[in-house]
Every structure is written in structure tokens, then in C-alpha cells.
Amino acid sequence: MTAMLDISGLTASIGDKPILKGIDLSVPAGEIHAIMGPNGSGKSTLGYVLAGREDYEVTGGTVTFEGQDMLAMAPEARAAAGLFLAFQAPIELPGVNNANFLRTALNAIRRAHGEDELDAVQFLKFARAEMKRLSMDGEMLKRNVNVGFSGGEKKRNEVLQMALLRPRFAVLDETDSGLDIDALRIVAEGVNALRGPNFSALVVTHHQRLLDHLVPHRVHVLAQGRIIRSGGPELAKELEKNGYSAVLAEAA
Amino acid sequence: MNAISDTGAAGFLARFAAMQGRLPGDSTLRLAAANAFRSLGLPGATRGRRVEAWKYTSLQALGGMSFRAGAATAPAAKGIVFVDGRFQSGTEKNFARFADRADFGELSWPDRDPMAALNTMLAEDGAIFQIPAGIDAGLVHLTHIGTDGASAHPRQTIRLGAGARMTLIETMSGSGCYLHNPVTEAHVADGALLTHIRIQADAPAAFHLATLYVAVAAGGTYDGFTLNTGARLTRTEIHASLNGPGAVAHLNGAQLLSGSQHADFTSVARHAAPKGTSRQTVKNVLAGQSRGVFQGRIEVARGAQGTDGYQMNRALLLSPDAEIDTKPELEIFADDVKCSHGATIGELDAEQIFYLRSRGIPDSEARAMLVRAFLAEALDPVTNDTARELLEDAVARWWEGQAA
Amino acid sequence: MSAVNETLDTVRSVTESGYKWGFETNIEMDVAPKGLTPDTIRMISARKEEPSWMLDWRLRAFEAWLKMEEPHWARVDHPRIDYQDIHYYAAPKKKDGPKSLDEVDPELLAMYEKLGIPLKERAILAGVEGADEAPQRQIAVDAVFDSVSVATTFRESLAKVGVIFCPISEAIREHPDLVKQYIGSVVPVADNYFAALNSAVFTDGSFVFIPKGVRCPMELSTYFRINTKNTGQFERTLIIAEAGSHVSYLEGCTAPQRDENQLHAAVVELVAMEDASIKYSTVQNWYPGDANGKGGIYNFVTKRGACLGDRSKISWTQVETGSAITWKYPSCVLHGVDSVGEFYSVAVTTNHQQADTGTKMIHIGKGSRSTIISKGISAGQSNNTYRGLVKIMPSASGARNFTQCDSLLIGENCGAHTVPYIESRNPSAKVEHEATTSKIDEDKLFYCRQRGMSEEDAVNLIVNGFCKEVLKELPMEFAVEAQKLLAVSLEGSVG
């Protein structure tokens, strides 16, 4: 079976500074992989490069998403193809309310798939149902996107967006950081709800905690722009217990 | 010569005609300046079209006055001392006199700025500093003293070589009715740092009309602060140009006015190169029938991407007859910029006064505390200890004068 | 979808150029010869069957105008305007004014239909969002075509509550006492060059009178259309709100696409008595000229409101997307104790457009308050300037002003400028001013695109968010229209 996402020899830099120094990673359909690693190892950069952020320059390698050359695609085309990035620091959009934002995004993706757009009433019905399922307050739709949200609210908002846009591949960039147990459960449930043979995810995290709720198929350790070790879920437990130093020393 | 031509602009032109042959430096430059001054006149005192740059300040009072050239001496003071615009005493390693080395510089606009024209026409002397590359000239005191009946037009040039440093503290004071009309130009080369503190406490009947031109090269910093407490009429006009990438200019100031004083702080920070930073906070405390004016413009030229400009003007009105006129301007021709300005005008915060009183502090003391707090904040940008102490003293003196 | 949107879409589908309102209507016109002399003014006054006091007033204005100079302090550049090369009067040929819609030239009705203006007396549904919640509202319309008002709707139902809504030319004949008392009382004839010109040659415009205690039962609106070549439009609007009354008024403007510049110099005067409130909204979409800066309307407008009564309120909201040059400063003179002035503005400039716009808030009354929210968006090679004055007179104890001016730059060849004047002569007054200038945040754009939006959609979303504080002040029907207008105006300026 071919992988849903296939990264091969990927290198990228910001300005003149190389960050990713050759990433090889394959995520088969239906699997959840975790990426762990010390600060500054390139975890967030990997997420941004996959989503197509322009200030990160891809200097080599390929990324294939369901057979398509993803590096050639605009950010919105990647989103339409089913890629979702949950931002580590979600962006605030003053004056843009959540409902309008989500409907515009959802309809853009539906258009790309040749589906009918949802009108305001259909959209609200759909959004309210999803929010209920995620036990979120409907008021959130009326507020401006992430403006004045607490850290936890911003992360929940990312999960809500994911639930509504129904991606085929989600990259969660430290979505668990700074969350209490309840919020953590919402994030995990949001991902678990999408789990299935046609959904994969890359979960970037520092902690074992999230992985208790979201048991991954594989765990990869990223350090200095390279994956230095891969293993099963037990690798995360080992890292939690012994820290990164042992793994780093082993790789050096 | 008849009596009328002795006053106002005509008086200055007559003096120029009389002294012309004896003035140092390029005479064609002086003639051109005299011609410019003849057509520009004294804003508000000369008939003709109103000039936007002088919207809130009129020199009408100067129109009926006449001044003599400097001649007096004054008691010795710290550092380099000028009396009525002429050198009196002091030595400093990198110092020269304009009278010996007439350096008109390159930055001034006598054809456009009437006060620069007047100075260019009549300048006899002034301080010239040239700090070689890489040298730290340390702290230099420059004192200006005015005497009754004189008009002083000192011409000053400060040139810092690459990586050089200098802290220049200028203090201005005097007695009687006189005009102090300095033009100062400062060149800050790559990576150099000029800290320029001006403490203007001219005599209550004096006129202070200063123009500063500043050019900052790549990575250089001009850190300026002007405190105006003296003179019946003050205009501080600053033109700072950030010419090299990463240049920094601070154009801070405070004006403390009472009686019928009028002080105008006008500045332009021009970002001509990418990634420059300009910062400006100007505070006004206005008592009596005084009038404060702030006109500040941030200009960002096409191509000056990555500019960071900030400007804040605050005014505290302590009396029902005081007035503030503020015009902060942004003129922006590049898109990748972060520029903002703000202005706040009001009296002391009633809730703060109440809070202090509820803790047992009498009303007058509570007010004094809050005004001093407002002023202390104005001095925040000054980091040099000596300069800060001098400024704090000047502020305290002003405040004591109010209480009396 | 609202009727306004439907008609807007219709307009879009019938035109193909960048400016969607650029069609011309072929109607037989009665046009005055070019040039401006006292005879031109007499001719206009005679056509309007005006009383002699009105003619005298016009001639006095003309005398004053001759002695004045065209102002040049605004940041706008244009070739010299030849005031003798303009037609000062153009009207559809017809002997008497139309008595009802049935008498209006069907070509004209068709044009307004094209513009999406609901001349027919029918209700208009509210905007998209919250369509289920909004009550159905009615709008009365006065349509001004070149120099004359061609139709005013809902007049009878308005008359029942005592509201007068009619062309000002008719008001001069039918309500001379009211007009005589108030015309020129807020904007004196010699206030400025363009106001003096307008006072001499104004041809039509709307007149509104809301009697004591009446809340006008529907939105009033005027649509202005310049159609004839080389014609200037000089409309004059006068709105009087008696004590305790309330009215919301909206104007919309369009013009055909032409290579030469056309002059529009309007005067709007508002008078609000005790406890009265006037809300005046503008969606200005005059032809802005082509991508190379050829053609377009010169829009030199004087708008001022007097809050005469205590607790009176005047609120200006404007969305300015059109015109080659906009020179406009809707202002409030706050005489009344606790009176309120507001100015909400969105100004978009693209290509070679120049906008110099802002407001004046003159605080005279105790406790008077004003709010200024200005959002400028510059793209292309355009220049967009906010220019404003907040003046606190010594009598205005406890006055308050808050001003927020934000500018957004799209592209590196445009300019954004902020020129506020603040003058305070009362220590108990509190004035706060904030201004920012920046470009569209790359992080915001990326965030939206990651969620699937195209760059253009993302820019529209962010720009609409940037303007939200202003757009929410518009009557709902027009907020939706204005949002679409912003999107259309910025088309092609991204990337």
C-alpha cells in the first residue's frame, strides 16, 4: 500500500539558515504518526513547509500527497486537497468573525471539490452540530477569529476548524501545549473523531500526555533537521522517561 | 537709515548689510541666504501667504523689535561657553570655532526655512565638533548665555566618524530680552552614536528659535532630547533623515510652560533607507495662559521597507486658559512598514487624584505628585546619568517656580 | 439574497469592464450651453421656477466665488479645471416634472433598475447574515439624474407622519420658509471655493424635514447619477431634524465611464435640534478613471452638520471607493450640550485614484462628544490621505474625542498619509488620537490560505475585517452592498 504522504530528502531554510536537512518520512493512509524532538529541531518548520508558507524556502527533496507533487501547490490548493495545519500560535483576525471565516473557508474547499456552497443557514446548522459534539460554546462563532481568545480557546478553535473542514491529513503543531486536561481531551477527541482508513495525521508534541489519548502508530524523533530515530508508541514513553539526551547521544 | 527699517526682518537685513565684509566663510552662501530671508521674512510678522509649517506660531512680536550683535561677557561656566553666540571660554579636544573654520555644513535649507536663512546670513561663531572614527569623545558640556538686547545666531556642526560616540549637553540661559537663533547640524556616520541633550531655560523675555538638521548613516543612532522651560517664545525645529539601513533616531522632548509662554516643537523624521527606526515622545505641561504646539511628521520614502516609526504626543493642561495644538503626521510611500502615532490631551485624572486623597494625601499634594510623575515619565528615554540629573534639576526648578 | 445584491449581480452581468456602473443612458437631454456667467445662474433659477430671493442668494454666492481661489492644500494633483468648459445644467427633456413613477421616462427607470435602485415601492430584504432575524424594511428613494430629481418614492406614506422628502427644487417652491431659514446656515455661501460654486449653480438634491418627535418610519435615500458628457453635478441636500426626531439617510453615486474628468461639487447641510439624531450614510462609487488614471470624477464635496440642540446627534458614515479625486470632510459643529458627532469612514484607492478625506469636529457645547474612525486602504499607484481637525473651544468643558485612523497598504507603489490637527483650549476636555499604518499581515494571509481560501478571498476577508467597525454603522442592506463594493474595487490589486 502506498503512503498518503511521502516526504523524501526534504531540505528547507529560512533566509540563509538551513533548518530541515533531509527529512524522509512516509505516513500511510489511516495512520497517526507523532513527531517529537527538542526545541529548535525543525518540528514547526516541517509543518509550515508542508502547508506551503512562503518565507520557508524548500531547497531540495519532494513531498508527495496522494500521488500529487505538493510542493508545486499554493497553500489554498493544499488545503483543498485535504491538508490541515493546526497552528502552534493561531493567528488573530480582527473584525473577521469565526462564522464568516469558517464559511468562507469551507465554501472555498467545497468549490474546489465541485460541491455546492453552503448558505448561511445550512452552515450555521452544520457548525452548531459540530460544536455541540465537541462540547464547545456556540458563542464562539460570533467572536472575531482568535481575537481575545485564551490560549486554550485558540487551540479549541483550531480543532473546531479541523472538524468542519474535514481534512484527510492533519498536522497538529504542538496543539497540546499549554492545555489543561479537559482541553487536551477535546483536542484528542477532535482527532479521534476523524480517524478512519482515509485519514492520517502528524502530531507534533513535546509530551507523552497527548499520545495517551491519541495512540500513534509510529513515533519519530526530529533533531537538528533530521529524523534520528523512529519506533512504535513505546518510543514516546522511553523519551518521556529518559529525555532526549540518550537518543541524541546514540545518534551522534 | 530710518527707524522702521531697524526693526523686524528689515533690522536683521540692515545688520547683515553693515557686517557683510567681516563675516567668516563663503560670502555667496550668505548673500543667497539674505535673499531667501528677504522673501521668506519672519513668519507671522511679514505680510503674505500663511505658511503651513508655521500654522500655530507667529513671530509677530519680533516684527517690532531690534537687536544688536553680541558684545557682552558672562561669568565662567562648565565646559565650552558661548555668550550672545560668540565663543568666550573652554577647551575640548575635538572642538573648533566656527569663526575660525566656517563650516556651514550640507544639511540646512536656508532657501526654505526662514530661521535657517536668518542664521546663515548672520552667524559669526559657533561650536564645531569633529569626532574621528572609533573615538569615544565622552561627555561634553556646551553653555549658551544670552544678554539683554542681543541676537545670537550660533552655527554648530557635529560630525561623528564611523563608530564614534559623544554625549553633548547644551544648556541655554540668560537675562533680559534677546534672541537665540542657533542652527545645528549633526552627522552620525555608520554605527556611531550621538546623544544630544538640550536644556533650554532662556530668560522669560527671550526668544528661542532653534533649527536642527540630523543625518544618520547605516546603523548609526541619533538620540536627542530637548527640554524647553524658558523663553517667551520657543520654536524647536528638527529635521532628521535616516539615510542608511538600520539607522535610528530618537527625537524626544518635553515642554513645561506657564504664564503666556508659547513653545512649538516641530519635527520631521524622514526614513530614506530600509529598516530604520524612529522614536518620538514629546510631553507638554501647560499652566497659565501658555500655549504648546507639537507638529511631528514621520515620512517614509518609496523603498524604505521595514521602517519602524512611532510617535507620541501627550499634553497635560493645568489651567482653563492653556492651549495645545497638535498635528502628528504620517506620510508613507512604502508598504512593508510599521508606523503609528498617538496623541492624548487632558487634565489630571480625577480618579487618580481621588485615589491619592482617599489615602490621606491633600488635594494640592496629590496634584503635584501626578504632575511630577507625568514629567518623570517624559525623562524616561534619557539614560545618561549626568544628563538625567541636569534635566531632573531643571524640571524641579520649573515646578518650584510654579508652586511659588 | 437581498434585492440589493440581486440587482448588483444583474449590473455585474450586464457590464464587463472593471467599473461595473459605467454604462451610459440614451435620453434626450435639455442641456445649458457651456460656461458660467450670471446668465447661466438666471437660466438655472428660471428653469427651476425659483422665487427671486433664491436667485439673489445664488448671485451673491457667484460674486463671492469670483473673488475666491481654488484651494490647493489637499494632497491631490489635477490639471487646472476650466470652469467655463462645463455644462452647469442638464435635464431629461420633458415639459413638466413627473407627477408619479408612471410618468417617468422608461429609459430612466430602466437605468435605475440596472443600478439596482429600488424605485418601485417595495420592501427590501435584509442582508445575507442573519436574514432570518431582520425585520423587513422599506426605503424611500429620491433619484437625481444629472441636474434634476426624476423620481421620489414613498412620498405619500411619509407625508402621513409629517415627513417631507422631496427634491430641493420643489422645496424651494413649496416650503420656502424652511429652505430660506436653513439653507446656507451650516455651510455659508462663501465657506470655501467649491461650496460657493455649488451655492451659485446647484441644480437639485434632496430636502428632508422631520417634524418634532417623529421617528422617520423608513430609510431615506438618494441616488445620484451623472450621465451627460462634460456636465458638472452640483447637488444640494438639506436635512432638518426637529426636536426629538430621528432619520437615517443614505446616498449612493455612480457615473458612466468617460475619458475626460467630470466635476462633482455638492453641499450637504444637516441641522439637528434638541434630542434629534441624523444618520447620514454614503456609498460613493463615482467612476474612478481607468487603470492609467484617465478620466474619472473630481469629487469636491462640502458636508457639514450642526448639532444645534442639546443631546442632538449627527453621525456620518462613508464608504468611498470611487472618484479620481475625493476631497471631502463631513464635519460636525457641536453646539448643543452633550451633543454627539460621529464620523466613520472607509476610503479605498487603487490605480491612480487620490483621496483626501476626513472630518472636522468642532466642540462648542459642554459635554459634547465625538468619535472618529477612519480606515484607509491604498493599492496600485494611489494616494490616500486622512485629514481631520478636532477643535475644543474654551466653552466645551468635559468634551471628549476619540480618534482612530488606520491605513492599510497593498503594494509598494502607493501612499498612505495621516494629517490630524488637534486643538484644545479646555483642560477638562479629553482628546485621544491613535493612528497606525501597515501592510496586510503575511501571517494572516497564510492562515486564511491554509484554510483553503484564495489569496484574493483572503485579502477581501482581512480588508473587510479591517473595515468592520465602519461597515457595521451602515444600514444593513447597504453594509452588504458596501462589502461587495470593497471586493470589486480591490479586484486585481493583489499579487
mmCIF file of N, CA and C in Angstrom, chain C residues 153-214:
data_model
loop_
_atom_site.group_PDB
_atom_site.id
_atom_site.type_symbol
_atom_site.label_atom_id
_atom_site.label_comp_id
_atom_site.label_asym_id
_atom_site.label_seq_id
_atom_site.Cartn_x
_atom_site.Cartn_y
_atom_site.Cartn_z
ATOM 1 N N THR C 153 -39.883 58.393 -4.200
ATOM 2 C CA THR C 153 -40.880 57.380 -3.879
ATOM 3 C C THR C 153 -41.370 57.538 -2.443
ATOM 4 N N PHE C 154 -42.423 56.837 -2.131
ATOM 5 C CA PHE C 154 -42.989 56.760 -0.791
ATOM 6 C C PHE C 154 -43.424 58.108 -0.219
ATOM 7 N N ARG C 155 -43.602 59.087 -1.080
ATOM 8 C CA ARG C 155 -43.865 60.411 -0.538
ATOM 9 C C ARG C 155 -45.150 60.469 0.263
ATOM 10 N N GLU C 156 -46.137 59.711 -0.209
ATOM 11 C CA GLU C 156 -47.426 59.802 0.484
ATOM 12 C C GLU C 156 -47.379 59.201 1.876
ATOM 13 N N SER C 157 -46.750 58.017 1.960
ATOM 14 C CA SER C 157 -46.744 57.415 3.298
ATOM 15 C C SER C 157 -45.886 58.232 4.262
ATOM 16 N N LEU C 158 -44.863 58.907 3.717
ATOM 17 C CA LEU C 158 -44.054 59.767 4.586
ATOM 18 C C LEU C 158 -44.857 60.994 5.020
ATOM 19 N N ALA C 159 -45.635 61.523 4.084
ATOM 20 C CA ALA C 159 -46.419 62.728 4.385
ATOM 21 C C ALA C 159 -47.388 62.480 5.537
ATOM 22 N N LYS C 160 -47.884 61.254 5.650
ATOM 23 C CA LYS C 160 -48.834 60.924 6.713
ATOM 24 C C LYS C 160 -48.269 61.217 8.097
ATOM 25 N N VAL C 161 -46.953 61.001 8.264
ATOM 26 C CA VAL C 161 -46.374 61.302 9.578
ATOM 27 C C VAL C 161 -45.716 62.680 9.594
ATOM 28 N N GLY C 162 -45.920 63.439 8.532
ATOM 29 C CA GLY C 162 -45.427 64.808 8.505
ATOM 30 C C GLY C 162 -44.019 64.963 7.971
ATOM 31 N N VAL C 163 -43.429 63.857 7.502
ATOM 32 C CA VAL C 163 -42.066 63.931 6.965
ATOM 33 C C VAL C 163 -42.113 64.491 5.549
ATOM 34 N N ILE C 164 -41.279 65.488 5.289
ATOM 35 C CA ILE C 164 -41.172 65.990 3.915
ATOM 36 C C ILE C 164 -39.913 65.404 3.307
ATOM 37 N N PHE C 165 -40.059 64.746 2.186
ATOM 38 C CA PHE C 165 -38.910 64.199 1.461
ATOM 39 C C PHE C 165 -39.164 64.492 -0.006
ATOM 40 N N CYS C 166 -38.440 65.478 -0.534
ATOM 41 C CA CYS C 166 -38.714 65.876 -1.913
ATOM 42 C C CYS C 166 -37.460 66.496 -2.515
ATOM 43 N N PRO C 167 -37.455 66.689 -3.837
ATOM 44 C CA PRO C 167 -36.330 67.390 -4.453
ATOM 45 C C PRO C 167 -36.226 68.793 -3.866
ATOM 46 N N ILE C 168 -34.997 69.284 -3.702
ATOM 47 C CA ILE C 168 -34.845 70.587 -3.060
ATOM 48 C C ILE C 168 -35.444 71.692 -3.949
ATOM 49 N N SER C 169 -35.451 71.461 -5.272
ATOM 50 C CA SER C 169 -36.031 72.468 -6.159
ATOM 51 C C SER C 169 -37.523 72.633 -5.862
ATOM 52 N N GLU C 170 -38.141 71.534 -5.514
ATOM 53 C CA GLU C 170 -39.560 71.591 -5.174
ATOM 54 C C GLU C 170 -39.748 72.253 -3.800
ATOM 55 N N ALA C 171 -38.845 71.937 -2.866
ATOM 56 C CA ALA C 171 -38.937 72.507 -1.525
ATOM 57 C C ALA C 171 -38.814 74.032 -1.583
ATOM 58 N N ILE C 172 -37.962 74.514 -2.496
ATOM 59 C CA ILE C 172 -37.784 75.960 -2.633
ATOM 60 C C ILE C 172 -39.113 76.608 -3.024
ATOM 61 N N ARG C 173 -39.883 75.888 -3.834
ATOM 62 C CA ARG C 173 -41.184 76.415 -4.248
ATOM 63 C C ARG C 173 -42.275 76.181 -3.202
ATOM 64 N N GLU C 174 -42.275 74.951 -2.629
ATOM 65 C CA GLU C 174 -43.383 74.552 -1.749
ATOM 66 C C GLU C 174 -43.166 74.888 -0.269
ATOM 67 N N HIS C 175 -41.895 74.908 0.153
ATOM 68 C CA HIS C 175 -41.615 75.171 1.579
ATOM 69 C C HIS C 175 -40.555 76.261 1.697
ATOM 70 N N PRO C 176 -40.834 77.415 1.093
ATOM 71 C CA PRO C 176 -39.789 78.449 1.018
ATOM 72 C C PRO C 176 -39.310 78.918 2.393
ATOM 73 N N ASP C 177 -40.206 78.948 3.391
ATOM 74 C CA ASP C 177 -39.789 79.456 4.691
ATOM 75 C C ASP C 177 -38.721 78.577 5.327
ATOM 76 N N LEU C 178 -38.951 77.257 5.217
ATOM 77 C CA LEU C 178 -37.977 76.324 5.790
ATOM 78 C C LEU C 178 -36.634 76.431 5.069
ATOM 79 N N VAL C 179 -36.696 76.441 3.756
ATOM 80 C CA VAL C 179 -35.453 76.484 2.982
ATOM 81 C C VAL C 179 -34.714 77.782 3.272
ATOM 82 N N LYS C 180 -35.455 78.879 3.252
ATOM 83 C CA LYS C 180 -34.862 80.198 3.469
ATOM 84 C C LYS C 180 -34.169 80.264 4.826
ATOM 85 N N GLN C 181 -34.821 79.648 5.832
ATOM 86 C CA GLN C 181 -34.263 79.702 7.178
ATOM 87 C C GLN C 181 -32.961 78.916 7.290
ATOM 88 N N TYR C 182 -32.877 77.793 6.608
ATOM 89 C CA TYR C 182 -31.759 76.891 6.886
ATOM 90 C C TYR C 182 -30.692 76.802 5.790
ATOM 91 N N ILE C 183 -31.029 77.101 4.563
ATOM 92 C CA ILE C 183 -30.019 76.929 3.515
ATOM 93 C C ILE C 183 -28.882 77.922 3.762
ATOM 94 N N GLY C 184 -27.670 77.442 3.730
ATOM 95 C CA GLY C 184 -26.518 78.301 3.981
ATOM 96 C C GLY C 184 -26.285 78.592 5.451
ATOM 97 N N SER C 185 -27.113 78.010 6.336
ATOM 98 C CA SER C 185 -26.940 78.297 7.764
ATOM 99 C C SER C 185 -25.810 77.444 8.351
ATOM 100 N N VAL C 186 -25.547 76.314 7.739
ATOM 101 C CA VAL C 186 -24.474 75.435 8.240
ATOM 102 C C VAL C 186 -23.219 75.603 7.391
ATOM 103 N N VAL C 187 -23.409 75.673 6.078
ATOM 104 C CA VAL C 187 -22.301 75.938 5.166
ATOM 105 C C VAL C 187 -22.586 77.285 4.497
ATOM 106 N N PRO C 188 -21.998 78.368 5.018
ATOM 107 C CA PRO C 188 -22.276 79.685 4.438
ATOM 108 C C PRO C 188 -21.873 79.733 2.963
ATOM 109 N N VAL C 189 -22.477 80.631 2.206
ATOM 110 C CA VAL C 189 -22.236 80.638 0.753
ATOM 111 C C VAL C 189 -20.756 80.749 0.419
ATOM 112 N N ALA C 190 -20.004 81.520 1.203
ATOM 113 C CA ALA C 190 -18.596 81.717 0.868
ATOM 114 C C ALA C 190 -17.686 80.867 1.744
ATOM 115 N N ASP C 191 -18.209 79.744 2.256
ATOM 116 C CA ASP C 191 -17.431 78.886 3.155
ATOM 117 C C ASP C 191 -16.119 78.437 2.525
ATOM 118 N N ASN C 192 -16.201 77.965 1.318
ATOM 119 C CA ASN C 192 -14.994 77.593 0.578
ATOM 120 C C ASN C 192 -15.317 77.672 -0.907
ATOM 121 N N TYR C 193 -14.293 77.556 -1.710
ATOM 122 C CA TYR C 193 -14.408 77.741 -3.156
ATOM 123 C C TYR C 193 -15.506 76.877 -3.786
ATOM 124 N N PHE C 194 -15.490 75.594 -3.437
ATOM 125 C CA PHE C 194 -16.438 74.684 -4.072
ATOM 126 C C PHE C 194 -17.851 74.860 -3.531
ATOM 127 N N ALA C 195 -17.954 75.224 -2.248
ATOM 128 C CA ALA C 195 -19.274 75.468 -1.669
ATOM 129 C C ALA C 195 -19.893 76.723 -2.301
ATOM 130 N N ALA C 196 -19.056 77.734 -2.558
ATOM 131 C CA ALA C 196 -19.565 78.956 -3.185
ATOM 132 C C ALA C 196 -20.043 78.647 -4.603
ATOM 133 N N LEU C 197 -19.248 77.830 -5.312
ATOM 134 C CA LEU C 197 -19.638 77.435 -6.665
ATOM 135 C C LEU C 197 -20.970 76.701 -6.639
ATOM 136 N N ASN C 198 -21.077 75.756 -5.694
ATOM 137 C CA ASN C 198 -22.313 74.993 -5.582
ATOM 138 C C ASN C 198 -23.491 75.917 -5.283
ATOM 139 N N SER C 199 -23.296 76.858 -4.354
ATOM 140 C CA SER C 199 -24.394 77.753 -3.974
ATOM 141 C C SER C 199 -24.885 78.546 -5.178
ATOM 142 N N ALA C 200 -23.968 78.882 -6.080
ATOM 143 C CA ALA C 200 -24.355 79.655 -7.264
ATOM 144 C C ALA C 200 -25.120 78.797 -8.264
ATOM 145 N N VAL C 201 -24.711 77.561 -8.442
ATOM 146 C CA VAL C 201 -25.236 76.799 -9.588
ATOM 147 C C VAL C 201 -25.944 75.496 -9.235
ATOM 148 N N PHE C 202 -26.178 75.236 -7.927
ATOM 149 C CA PHE C 202 -26.760 73.923 -7.612
ATOM 150 C C PHE C 202 -28.070 73.746 -8.363
ATOM 151 N N THR C 203 -28.304 72.513 -8.766
ATOM 152 C CA THR C 203 -29.460 72.273 -9.604
ATOM 153 C C THR C 203 -30.528 71.461 -8.896
ATOM 154 N N ASP C 204 -30.097 70.406 -8.212
ATOM 155 C CA ASP C 204 -31.093 69.674 -7.444
ATOM 156 C C ASP C 204 -30.433 68.941 -6.307
ATOM 157 N N GLY C 205 -31.177 68.076 -5.690
ATOM 158 C CA GLY C 205 -30.711 67.408 -4.492
ATOM 159 C C GLY C 205 -31.925 67.109 -3.660
ATOM 160 N N SER C 206 -31.734 66.643 -2.460
ATOM 161 C CA SER C 206 -32.882 66.244 -1.652
ATOM 162 C C SER C 206 -33.119 67.206 -0.509
ATOM 163 N N PHE C 207 -34.371 67.292 -0.150
ATOM 164 C CA PHE C 207 -34.756 68.088 1.011
ATOM 165 C C PHE C 207 -35.514 67.169 1.960
ATOM 166 N N VAL C 208 -35.117 67.198 3.226
ATOM 167 C CA VAL C 208 -35.770 66.343 4.206
ATOM 168 C C VAL C 208 -36.128 67.188 5.421
ATOM 169 N N PHE C 209 -37.359 67.044 5.865
ATOM 170 C CA PHE C 209 -37.776 67.705 7.094
ATOM 171 C C PHE C 209 -38.478 66.681 7.972
ATOM 172 N N ILE C 210 -37.961 66.483 9.156
ATOM 173 C CA ILE C 210 -38.592 65.534 10.079
ATOM 174 C C ILE C 210 -39.168 66.355 11.225
ATOM 175 N N PRO C 211 -40.491 66.310 11.372
ATOM 176 C CA PRO C 211 -41.103 67.151 12.414
ATOM 177 C C PRO C 211 -40.802 66.640 13.820
ATOM 178 N N LYS C 212 -41.096 67.487 14.761
ATOM 179 C CA LYS C 212 -40.870 67.229 16.172
ATOM 180 C C LYS C 212 -41.329 65.836 16.595
ATOM 181 N N GLY C 213 -40.443 65.126 17.262
ATOM 182 C CA GLY C 213 -40.832 63.855 17.870
ATOM 183 C C GLY C 213 -41.058 62.703 16.914
ATOM 184 N N VAL C 214 -40.841 62.910 15.614
ATOM 185 C CA VAL C 214 -41.146 61.826 14.665
ATOM 186 C C VAL C 214 -39.896 61.009 14.381
#
